[in-house]
Coordinates of C-alpha atoms and ligand atoms in Angstrom, one line a residue:
M1 CA -0.2 -0.1 0.0
A2 CA 1.3 3.3 -0.9
Q3 CA 2.2 5.5 1.8
K4 CA -0.1 8.4 1.8
F5 CA 0.9 12.2 2.6
D6 CA -1.1 15.6 2.4
V7 CA 1.7 17.2 0.6
V8 CA 4.6 15.8 -1.0
V9 CA 7.5 18.0 -2.4
I10 CA 9.7 16.7 -5.4
G11 CA 13.1 18.7 -4.8
A12 CA 14.8 19.9 -1.6
G13 CA 16.3 23.0 -2.9
P14 CA 16.0 26.3 -1.2
A15 CA 12.5 26.4 -3.1
G16 CA 11.5 22.8 -1.9
Y17 CA 12.6 22.3 1.3
V18 CA 11.1 25.7 2.6
A19 CA 8.0 24.8 1.1
A20 CA 7.9 21.4 2.8
I21 CA 8.8 23.2 6.3
R22 CA 6.1 25.5 5.8
A23 CA 3.5 23.2 4.6
A24 CA 4.5 21.0 7.9
Q25 CA 4.2 24.0 10.1
L26 CA 0.8 24.5 8.9
G27 CA -0.2 21.1 9.9
F28 CA 0.1 19.0 6.7
S29 CA 1.5 15.6 6.9
T30 CA 4.4 16.2 4.5
A31 CA 7.2 14.4 2.7
C32 CA 10.1 15.8 0.4
I33 CA 11.7 13.7 -1.9
D34 CA 15.5 14.6 -3.1
E35 CA 17.8 12.6 -5.2
W36 CA 21.0 14.9 -4.7
K37 CA 24.2 13.1 -3.7
N38 CA 27.2 14.7 -2.3
G39 CA 31.2 13.9 -3.2
K40 CA 30.9 11.0 -0.9
G41 CA 28.0 9.6 -2.3
E42 CA 25.5 10.5 0.5
Y43 CA 22.3 12.0 0.1
A44 CA 22.2 15.6 0.6
L45 CA 19.5 18.0 1.3
G46 CA 19.6 21.9 0.0
G47 CA 19.8 21.4 -3.8
T48 CA 21.9 23.8 -5.9
C49 CA 22.3 26.4 -3.5
L50 CA 23.7 24.5 -0.7
N51 CA 26.0 22.0 -2.6
V52 CA 27.0 23.6 -5.5
G53 CA 25.6 27.2 -5.8
C54 CA 25.2 30.3 -3.4
I55 CA 26.8 28.9 -0.3
P56 CA 30.1 27.4 -1.5
S57 CA 30.7 30.2 -3.8
K58 CA 30.2 32.6 -1.4
A59 CA 32.8 30.7 1.0
L60 CA 35.3 30.9 -1.4
L61 CA 34.6 34.7 -2.3
E62 CA 35.3 35.4 1.3
S63 CA 38.6 33.2 1.3
S64 CA 39.8 34.9 -1.9
E65 CA 38.8 38.4 -0.7
N66 CA 40.8 37.9 2.5
Y67 CA 43.9 36.7 0.5
E68 CA 43.7 39.8 -1.5
R69 CA 43.2 41.9 1.4
V70 CA 46.5 40.7 3.3
L71 CA 48.4 41.3 -0.2
Q72 CA 47.0 44.6 -1.1
K73 CA 45.4 46.4 1.7
F74 CA 46.7 45.5 4.9
S75 CA 49.9 47.4 4.8
A76 CA 48.0 50.8 4.5
H77 CA 46.6 50.1 8.1
G78 CA 50.2 49.5 9.2
I79 CA 50.0 45.5 9.4
S80 CA 52.7 43.9 7.8
V81 CA 52.2 40.3 6.9
A82 CA 55.3 38.4 5.5
G83 CA 55.2 35.2 3.2
A84 CA 51.6 35.3 2.9
S85 CA 50.4 32.2 1.1
M86 CA 47.3 30.5 0.0
D87 CA 46.3 26.9 0.9
V88 CA 43.8 26.0 -1.8
E89 CA 43.1 22.4 0.1
K90 CA 42.3 24.1 3.3
M91 CA 40.1 26.7 1.7
Q92 CA 38.2 24.3 0.1
A93 CA 38.0 22.1 3.4
R94 CA 36.6 25.3 5.0
K95 CA 34.2 25.6 2.2
D96 CA 33.0 22.1 2.5
R97 CA 32.8 22.4 6.2
I98 CA 30.1 25.2 5.5
V99 CA 28.3 23.4 2.9
S100 CA 27.9 20.3 5.3
Q101 CA 26.8 22.3 8.3
L102 CA 24.1 23.9 6.2
V103 CA 23.0 20.6 4.7
N104 CA 23.0 18.9 8.0
G105 CA 20.8 22.1 9.3
V106 CA 18.2 21.4 6.7
A107 CA 17.9 17.8 7.8
Y108 CA 17.5 18.8 11.3
L109 CA 14.9 21.0 10.5
F110 CA 13.1 18.3 8.6
K111 CA 13.5 16.5 11.7
K112 CA 12.0 19.3 13.8
N113 CA 8.9 20.0 11.7
K114 CA 8.2 16.2 11.0
V115 CA 9.0 16.3 7.3
T116 CA 9.8 12.9 5.9
W117 CA 12.8 12.9 3.9
L118 CA 12.6 10.5 1.2
K119 CA 15.9 9.7 -0.2
G120 CA 15.9 9.0 -4.4
H121 CA 14.2 10.2 -7.8
G122 CA 10.5 11.3 -7.3
S123 CA 8.4 10.8 -10.6
F124 CA 4.8 10.9 -11.3
A125 CA 3.5 7.6 -11.8
G126 CA -0.4 8.6 -12.4
G127 CA -3.3 9.5 -10.5
A128 CA -5.5 12.6 -10.8
G129 CA -5.6 13.9 -7.2
P130 CA -4.3 11.8 -5.2
Y131 CA -1.4 11.6 -7.3
A132 CA 1.0 8.5 -7.0
I133 CA 4.6 9.3 -7.0
E134 CA 7.3 6.8 -7.5
V135 CA 10.5 7.2 -5.5
R136 CA 13.5 5.4 -6.5
G137 CA 16.3 5.4 -4.5
E138 CA 18.3 2.9 -1.9
G139 CA 16.4 -0.2 -1.8
A140 CA 13.4 -1.2 -3.8
A141 CA 11.2 1.5 -5.8
H142 CA 8.1 2.5 -3.8
T143 CA 5.3 4.7 -4.4
V144 CA 3.7 7.4 -2.2
E145 CA 0.4 9.2 -2.8
A146 CA -0.4 13.1 -2.3
A147 CA -3.4 15.1 -3.2
Q148 CA -1.1 18.4 -3.3
V149 CA 2.4 18.1 -4.8
I150 CA 4.8 20.6 -5.3
I151 CA 7.2 20.4 -7.7
A152 CA 10.7 22.1 -7.1
T153 CA 13.1 20.2 -9.1
G154 CA 15.3 23.3 -9.9
S155 CA 17.6 23.9 -12.7
V156 CA 21.0 22.4 -14.1
A157 CA 23.7 24.4 -15.7
R158 CA 23.2 24.9 -19.7
H159 CA 26.2 23.5 -21.6
L160 CA 27.3 24.0 -25.1
A161 CA 27.0 21.3 -27.7
E162 CA 30.7 21.9 -28.8
V163 CA 32.2 22.2 -25.4
P164 CA 31.9 19.1 -23.5
V165 CA 32.1 19.4 -19.5
D166 CA 34.1 16.8 -17.6
N167 CA 34.3 19.0 -14.4
E168 CA 38.1 18.5 -14.3
I169 CA 39.6 20.6 -17.1
V170 CA 36.3 22.2 -18.6
C171 CA 34.1 22.7 -16.0
D172 CA 30.5 24.1 -15.2
N173 CA 29.6 25.6 -11.7
V174 CA 30.2 22.0 -9.7
G175 CA 33.7 21.6 -11.2
A176 CA 34.7 25.3 -11.0
L177 CA 33.8 25.4 -7.0
A178 CA 36.1 22.5 -6.6
F179 CA 39.3 23.3 -8.1
R180 CA 42.1 22.0 -5.9
S181 CA 45.0 24.3 -7.3
V182 CA 45.0 27.7 -8.8
P183 CA 44.9 27.3 -12.5
E184 CA 47.8 29.7 -14.2
R185 CA 45.4 30.6 -16.8
L186 CA 41.7 30.5 -16.5
G187 CA 39.1 30.9 -19.4
V188 CA 35.4 31.6 -18.8
I189 CA 32.8 31.2 -21.4
G190 CA 29.9 33.5 -20.4
A191 CA 30.6 37.2 -18.5
G192 CA 27.5 36.6 -16.5
V193 CA 26.8 36.2 -12.8
I194 CA 28.7 33.0 -12.3
G195 CA 31.2 33.9 -14.9
L196 CA 32.3 37.2 -12.8
E197 CA 31.8 35.8 -9.3
L198 CA 33.9 32.6 -9.9
G199 CA 36.3 34.4 -12.3
S200 CA 37.0 36.9 -9.4
V201 CA 37.6 34.4 -7.1
W202 CA 40.4 32.5 -8.9
R203 CA 41.8 36.0 -10.4
R204 CA 42.3 37.0 -6.5
L205 CA 44.2 33.7 -6.1
G206 CA 46.4 34.3 -8.9
S207 CA 44.7 33.1 -11.9
K208 CA 44.9 35.1 -15.2
V209 CA 41.4 35.2 -15.9
T210 CA 39.7 35.9 -19.4
L211 CA 35.9 35.9 -20.0
L212 CA 34.4 35.5 -23.3
E213 CA 31.0 36.7 -23.6
A214 CA 28.7 36.6 -26.7
L215 CA 26.6 39.6 -26.1
P216 CA 28.1 43.1 -27.1
N217 CA 26.7 44.6 -23.9
F218 CA 28.5 44.1 -20.5
L219 CA 26.1 43.1 -17.7
G220 CA 23.0 44.2 -19.9
A221 CA 20.4 43.4 -17.0
C222 CA 22.0 45.9 -14.5
D223 CA 21.4 49.6 -14.6
E224 CA 23.8 50.8 -17.6
T225 CA 25.5 53.4 -15.0
V226 CA 26.2 50.4 -12.9
S227 CA 27.5 48.2 -15.8
K228 CA 29.7 51.2 -16.9
E229 CA 31.4 51.4 -13.4
A230 CA 31.5 47.9 -13.1
W231 CA 33.5 47.2 -16.2
R232 CA 35.8 50.0 -15.1
I233 CA 36.7 48.4 -12.0
F234 CA 36.8 44.8 -13.2
T235 CA 38.9 45.4 -16.2
K236 CA 41.0 48.2 -15.5
G237 CA 41.3 48.1 -11.9
Q238 CA 41.2 44.4 -11.4
G239 CA 42.7 42.9 -14.4
L240 CA 39.8 40.7 -15.7
D241 CA 40.4 40.1 -19.4
I242 CA 36.6 40.3 -20.7
R243 CA 36.2 40.1 -24.3
L244 CA 32.6 40.9 -25.7
D245 CA 30.8 40.0 -28.9
V246 CA 32.5 37.0 -28.9
K247 CA 31.5 33.9 -31.2
I248 CA 32.8 30.6 -29.8
G249 CA 34.5 28.2 -32.5
K250 CA 36.2 25.0 -31.9
V251 CA 37.3 23.9 -28.3
T252 CA 40.3 21.4 -28.3
R253 CA 41.1 19.7 -25.3
S254 CA 45.2 19.1 -24.9
E255 CA 46.9 16.9 -22.5
N256 CA 46.8 19.7 -19.6
G257 CA 44.7 22.5 -20.9
V258 CA 42.3 23.5 -23.4
R259 CA 42.3 25.8 -26.5
V260 CA 39.2 27.9 -27.3
E261 CA 39.1 29.4 -30.8
F262 CA 36.7 32.4 -31.3
Q263 CA 35.6 35.3 -33.3
D264 CA 35.6 38.8 -32.0
S265 CA 35.8 42.4 -33.4
G266 CA 39.5 41.7 -33.9
G267 CA 38.8 38.4 -35.8
G268 CA 39.8 34.8 -35.5
Q269 CA 41.5 34.4 -32.0
A270 CA 42.7 31.6 -29.7
L271 CA 42.6 31.5 -26.1
D272 CA 44.9 28.7 -24.4
C273 CA 44.0 28.0 -20.7
D274 CA 44.7 25.3 -18.1
R275 CA 41.0 25.5 -16.9
L276 CA 37.7 26.3 -18.6
V277 CA 34.6 27.3 -16.8
V278 CA 31.3 27.3 -19.1
S279 CA 28.6 29.2 -17.1
V280 CA 26.2 30.4 -20.1
G281 CA 23.0 30.3 -18.1
R282 CA 21.0 27.5 -16.5
V283 CA 18.1 25.6 -17.7
P284 CA 15.0 24.2 -15.8
N285 CA 15.4 20.7 -14.5
T286 CA 12.1 18.3 -15.3
R287 CA 14.6 15.3 -16.2
G288 CA 12.7 12.0 -15.5
L289 CA 10.0 13.7 -13.5
G290 CA 7.3 11.8 -15.3
A291 CA 5.4 15.0 -16.1
D292 CA 3.7 13.1 -19.2
A293 CA 2.1 10.5 -16.8
V294 CA -0.1 13.2 -15.4
G295 CA -0.1 15.9 -17.9
V296 CA 2.0 18.5 -16.3
K297 CA 2.2 21.2 -18.8
I298 CA 5.8 22.4 -19.8
D299 CA 6.4 25.6 -21.9
E300 CA 8.4 25.7 -25.1
R301 CA 11.4 26.9 -22.8
G302 CA 11.3 23.8 -20.7
F303 CA 9.8 25.3 -17.6
I304 CA 6.8 24.3 -16.0
D305 CA 3.8 26.5 -16.8
V306 CA 2.4 28.3 -13.8
D307 CA 0.3 31.1 -12.9
A308 CA 1.0 33.9 -10.8
H309 CA 0.4 31.7 -7.5
C310 CA 2.5 28.8 -8.7
R311 CA -0.4 26.5 -9.6
T312 CA 0.1 24.2 -12.7
N313 CA -2.7 23.0 -15.1
L314 CA -3.4 20.3 -12.8
P315 CA -5.5 20.8 -9.6
G316 CA -3.4 20.3 -6.6
V317 CA 0.0 20.5 -8.3
Y318 CA 2.3 23.5 -7.9
A319 CA 5.8 24.2 -9.0
I320 CA 8.2 26.9 -7.6
G321 CA 11.7 28.0 -7.8
D322 CA 14.2 27.7 -10.8
V323 CA 11.8 25.1 -12.6
V324 CA 9.4 28.0 -13.3
R325 CA 9.4 31.5 -14.8
G326 CA 11.1 34.3 -13.0
P327 CA 14.6 35.1 -11.8
M328 CA 16.7 32.0 -11.2
L329 CA 17.5 33.0 -7.6
A330 CA 17.1 31.1 -4.3
H331 CA 15.3 33.6 -2.2
K332 CA 12.6 33.9 -4.9
G333 CA 11.9 30.2 -4.8
M334 CA 12.0 30.2 -1.0
D335 CA 9.1 32.9 -1.0
E336 CA 7.4 30.9 -3.7
G337 CA 7.3 27.9 -1.6
V338 CA 6.2 29.7 1.8
M339 CA 3.3 30.8 -0.6
V340 CA 2.1 27.9 -1.9
A341 CA 2.1 26.0 1.2
E342 CA -0.3 28.6 2.6
H343 CA -2.2 28.6 -0.5
I344 CA -2.8 25.0 0.2
A345 CA -3.8 25.9 3.7
S346 CA -6.3 28.3 2.2
Q347 CA -4.4 31.4 3.4
A348 CA -3.5 34.3 1.1
G349 CA 0.1 34.7 -0.3
H350 CA 1.7 36.5 -3.0
V351 CA 5.4 37.1 -4.6
D352 CA 6.0 40.2 -6.5
L353 CA 8.5 39.1 -9.1
E354 CA 9.2 42.9 -9.7
V355 CA 10.5 43.5 -6.2
I356 CA 13.1 40.6 -6.1
P357 CA 16.4 41.7 -5.1
W358 CA 19.4 40.9 -7.4
I359 CA 23.1 40.6 -6.2
I360 CA 26.2 39.8 -8.1
Y361 CA 28.7 39.0 -5.4
T362 CA 31.8 40.6 -7.0
A363 CA 34.1 43.1 -5.1
P364 CA 32.6 45.6 -5.0
E365 CA 29.2 43.9 -5.2
I366 CA 26.5 44.9 -7.4
A367 CA 22.7 44.9 -5.9
W368 CA 19.6 45.9 -7.5
V369 CA 15.8 45.9 -7.1
G370 CA 13.1 47.3 -9.4
K371 CA 13.5 48.9 -12.8
T372 CA 16.8 50.3 -14.3
E373 CA 16.9 53.7 -15.7
Q374 CA 17.0 52.2 -19.5
Q375 CA 13.9 50.1 -18.8
L376 CA 12.0 53.2 -17.5
R377 CA 13.2 55.2 -20.5
D378 CA 12.1 52.5 -22.7
E379 CA 8.6 52.4 -20.9
G380 CA 8.3 56.1 -21.4
V381 CA 8.1 56.7 -17.6
D382 CA 8.7 60.1 -16.3
Y383 CA 11.1 59.8 -13.6
R384 CA 13.8 61.5 -11.3
A385 CA 17.1 59.9 -10.5
G386 CA 19.3 60.7 -7.4
Q387 CA 22.9 59.4 -7.2
A388 CA 25.4 59.3 -4.2
P389 CA 28.9 58.1 -4.2
F390 CA 30.9 56.3 -1.4
S391 CA 33.8 58.0 -2.1
A392 CA 32.7 60.8 0.5
N393 CA 31.4 58.4 3.2
G394 CA 33.4 57.9 6.4
R395 CA 32.6 54.5 7.2
A396 CA 33.6 53.6 3.6
M397 CA 36.7 55.1 4.1
G398 CA 37.4 53.7 7.1
Q399 CA 37.1 50.2 5.3
D400 CA 38.9 51.2 2.4
E401 CA 35.9 50.6 0.3
T402 CA 35.1 54.1 -1.2
S403 CA 34.2 52.6 -4.7
G404 CA 30.9 52.7 -6.1
F405 CA 27.5 54.5 -5.7
V406 CA 24.0 54.1 -5.0
K407 CA 21.0 55.2 -7.6
V408 CA 17.5 55.8 -6.6
L409 CA 14.8 56.0 -9.3
A410 CA 11.6 57.7 -8.5
D411 CA 8.6 58.5 -10.4
A412 CA 8.6 62.2 -11.3
K413 CA 5.1 62.8 -10.5
T414 CA 4.4 60.5 -7.4
D415 CA 7.9 60.3 -6.2
R416 CA 7.4 56.3 -5.8
V417 CA 10.7 54.5 -5.8
L418 CA 10.7 52.6 -8.8
G419 CA 14.4 51.1 -8.6
V420 CA 17.3 51.2 -6.6
H421 CA 20.9 50.4 -8.0
I422 CA 24.0 49.9 -5.9
I423 CA 27.5 48.9 -6.5
C424 CA 29.7 49.0 -3.3
A425 CA 31.3 46.6 -0.9
H426 CA 28.3 45.1 1.2
A427 CA 25.6 46.1 -1.4
S428 CA 23.9 42.9 -0.7
E429 CA 23.1 44.0 2.8
L430 CA 22.3 47.8 1.7
I431 CA 19.8 46.7 -1.0
A432 CA 17.4 45.2 1.8
E433 CA 16.3 48.7 2.6
A434 CA 15.3 49.7 -0.9
V435 CA 13.4 46.1 -1.1
M436 CA 11.4 47.1 1.8
A437 CA 10.9 50.7 0.5
M438 CA 9.3 49.3 -2.6
E439 CA 7.1 46.4 -1.0
F440 CA 5.9 49.4 1.2
R441 CA 5.2 51.6 -1.8
A442 CA 7.5 54.4 -0.4
S443 CA 8.5 57.6 -2.3
S444 CA 12.1 58.6 -2.3
E445 CA 11.2 61.3 0.1
D446 CA 10.0 58.8 2.5
V447 CA 13.5 57.1 2.5
A448 CA 15.1 60.3 2.7
R449 CA 13.2 61.4 5.8
I450 CA 14.3 57.9 7.6
C451 CA 17.0 58.5 10.2
H452 CA 20.4 56.5 8.7
A453 CA 23.1 55.6 11.5
H454 CA 26.3 57.6 11.2
P455 CA 28.8 56.4 10.3
S456 CA 27.3 53.7 8.1
L457 CA 27.1 52.7 4.4
S458 CA 23.3 53.3 4.6
E459 CA 24.1 57.0 4.5
V460 CA 24.7 56.9 0.8
V461 CA 21.3 55.2 0.3
H462 CA 20.1 58.2 2.4
E463 CA 22.0 61.0 0.5
A464 CA 21.0 59.1 -3.2
S465 CA 17.3 59.4 -1.9
L466 CA 17.7 63.2 -0.9
A467 CA 19.6 63.6 -4.4
V468 CA 16.3 62.7 -6.3
D469 CA 15.2 66.0 -5.1
K470 CA 18.2 67.6 -5.6
R471 CA 18.5 68.4 -1.8
A472 CA 21.7 66.3 -0.8
I473 CA 23.5 67.3 2.1
H474 CA 27.1 65.8 1.3
L475 CA 27.2 66.1 -2.4
Ligands
LIG501 P1 17.7 23.6 -6.8 O1 18.4 24.2 -5.8 O2 18.2 23.3 -8.1 O3 17.2 22.3 -6.1 C1 16.6 21.1 -7.1 C2 16.5 20.3 -6.1 O4 15.6 19.0 -6.6 C3 17.9 19.2 -6.1 O5 18.4 18.8 -4.9 C4 17.8 18.1 -7.1 O6 18.4 16.9 -6.5 C5 16.1 17.6 -6.7 N1 15.6 16.9 -7.7 C6 15.4 17.3 -9.2 N2 14.5 16.5 -9.7 C7 14.3 15.5 -8.8 C8 13.5 14.6 -8.9 N3 12.8 14.1 -9.9 N4 13.6 13.6 -7.8 C9 14.0 14.1 -6.6 N5 14.6 15.2 -6.4 C10 15.0 15.8 -7.7 N6 20.9 32.3 -6.2 C11 20.8 33.4 -5.2 O7 19.7 33.7 -4.6 N7 22.0 33.8 -4.5 C12 23.4 33.4 -5.0 O8 24.1 34.0 -4.3 C13 23.4 32.4 -6.1 N8 24.6 32.0 -6.3 C14 24.7 30.8 -7.1 C15 25.8 30.3 -7.6 C16 26.1 29.3 -8.3 C17 27.7 28.9 -8.6 C18 24.9 28.6 -8.7 C19 25.0 27.7 -9.7 C20 23.7 29.2 -8.5 C21 23.5 30.4 -7.7 N9 22.3 30.7 -7.2 C22 22.1 31.9 -6.4 C23 21.0 30.3 -7.9 C24 20.3 29.1 -6.6 O9 21.4 28.3 -6.5 C25 19.0 28.7 -7.5 O10 18.3 30.0 -7.7 C26 18.2 27.7 -6.5 O11 19.3 26.9 -6.0 C27 17.2 27.2 -7.1 O12 16.5 26.6 -6.0 P2 15.6 25.3 -6.3 O13 14.9 24.6 -5.1 O14 14.5 25.9 -7.5 O15 16.4 24.4 -7.2
LIG502 P1 23.9 34.1 -16.8 O1 22.7 34.2 -17.4 O2 24.1 35.2 -15.5 O3 25.1 34.7 -17.6 C1 25.5 33.8 -18.8 C2 26.0 34.8 -19.5 O4 26.8 33.7 -20.8 C3 25.4 35.8 -20.3 O5 25.9 37.2 -20.3 C4 25.3 35.3 -22.0 O6 25.2 36.3 -22.9 C5 26.7 34.6 -22.1 N1 26.4 33.5 -22.9 C6 25.4 32.6 -23.4 N2 25.7 32.0 -24.3 C7 27.0 32.1 -24.7 C8 28.0 31.7 -25.7 N3 27.7 30.7 -26.5 N4 29.3 32.2 -25.9 C9 29.8 33.0 -24.8 N5 28.9 33.6 -23.9 C10 27.7 33.1 -23.9 O7 24.4 32.5 -16.4 P2 25.1 32.2 -15.5 O8 26.2 33.2 -15.1 O9 25.6 30.5 -15.6 O10 24.3 31.9 -13.9 C11 23.1 31.2 -14.1 C12 22.2 31.8 -13.3 O11 22.4 31.2 -11.7 C13 22.1 33.2 -13.0 O12 21.4 33.8 -14.1 C14 21.5 33.6 -11.7 O13 20.0 33.0 -11.8 C15 21.9 32.3 -10.8 N6 23.1 32.5 -10.1 C16 22.8 33.6 -9.4 C17 23.8 34.3 -8.3 C18 23.7 35.2 -7.6 O14 22.3 35.5 -7.1 N7 24.6 35.9 -7.0 C19 25.4 33.8 -8.7 C20 25.3 32.8 -9.4 C21 24.4 32.3 -10.0

């Protein structure tokens, strides 16, 4: 007899595990199925985010930034460090510890909230509410049943047909987070979020990094003032070699490296590197889900088709996170998980995709929420902009982090905040105020009239808000 649950979640990444915990908190008997296995062959919760995404990448960012601080910044403070060196194995071991601590943390939360963790691959096996879901993992395959199913199967790295990934020499995010030594020459295909974050990690540790980007514009999703500033800092300031408008040609493996032939404005070129990272986006994952067995609709781009509340075409079947439309970000998936669980409990819930913060964890960090200036222009919106730099901020000076600025965009008539764009150290923390302001439909004057602590980086958000009305004090 199939084991019965009120709610079954397929996938335990940030979208799925949060949905499962919230469903259990709301009193539903809940199971969460996940097939992820870590490098030791053990089942591991947390999906891409905890195992090979957000968390390990940020652990490495911190180590590499610390190393660069020691080499380049400490002496100005009067601190001399002789013979600084980087032990990559130790850095990776620290990263692995953080990952397993968080993965075990999710297992603890499942136990605490009485979520049943089913280890293995889940696929629809039929039914029309209740649905039958087959679990194939350790031991014999078995079937569970639930009237409510939440699909949270995430995404996988997109690969290029002409560039086979082995995760040794040619890597996607999985291999690029696990290098055991610093490659002398690192090539990266795709100067997007992963390319810039991981490219920066290995550059700080000593690699010569070349990024090959297909588009003619750098960071086209960012506000254009931010992309321009980022370009200047990353290329001239930090030495990332970024080639735009590139067409990748033949990729040839040699014994200990790889040669990438490509075309750009300079004609035919070749890049020889010791390791190559392919970071050209991610694709939704519905592999082996058995969507056909029950008729879950998948759109032409491979995403599960959902409405604003993550309902699929089938009653009682929802889909959340990277496997559905919207930004492929962990916090977006988590919020959808909570929303869906609360809808199943007949509560209200809503995720506003227009107010999801984006962060690129380079140094300085880039963070934004809402519309860019070019989007407002294209949409014919009458807006006012206020911008303030970190160069005159006392806290930024004390921290040696004076590059970057905050830009606030507000509706010219109503003054409602429409977008906030930040490039600076700790932009990931500062953006929270902007998200809050936008969720509460604040005006730039509202933000300008809030008391901001001194000295703090948040004073620059304050100044930029004042600058919208041309009444900044410190500019
Ligand atoms: P996933 O995390 O992909 O999890 C899906 C889970 O479902 C997996 O565990 C998988 O094993 C399981 N699964 C799939 N199919 C089945 C099946 N049929 N049966 C059983 N289990 C199944 N986002 C941010 O917001 N901030 C960041 O800083 C950030 N950094 C990133 C860095 C990198 C290098 C990468 C690659 C991504 C990063 N992301 C970041 C994106 C973030 O990781 C994803 O948006 C997030 O993990 C998506 O969550 P999810 O739950 O939808 O899917
Ligand atoms: P991305 O979409 O950010 O960047 C991919 C880049 O590759 C784009 O600039 C694209 O134009 C380029 N590209 C595509 N095809 C190409 C080709 N054939 N040749 C050369 N360039 C090509 O995707 P990325 O970096 O792989 O990351 C995937 C997703 O993971 C992100 O979009 C984001 O959703 C998530 N992520 C989020 C992070 C964060 O929140 N800080 C960090 C890392 C990933």
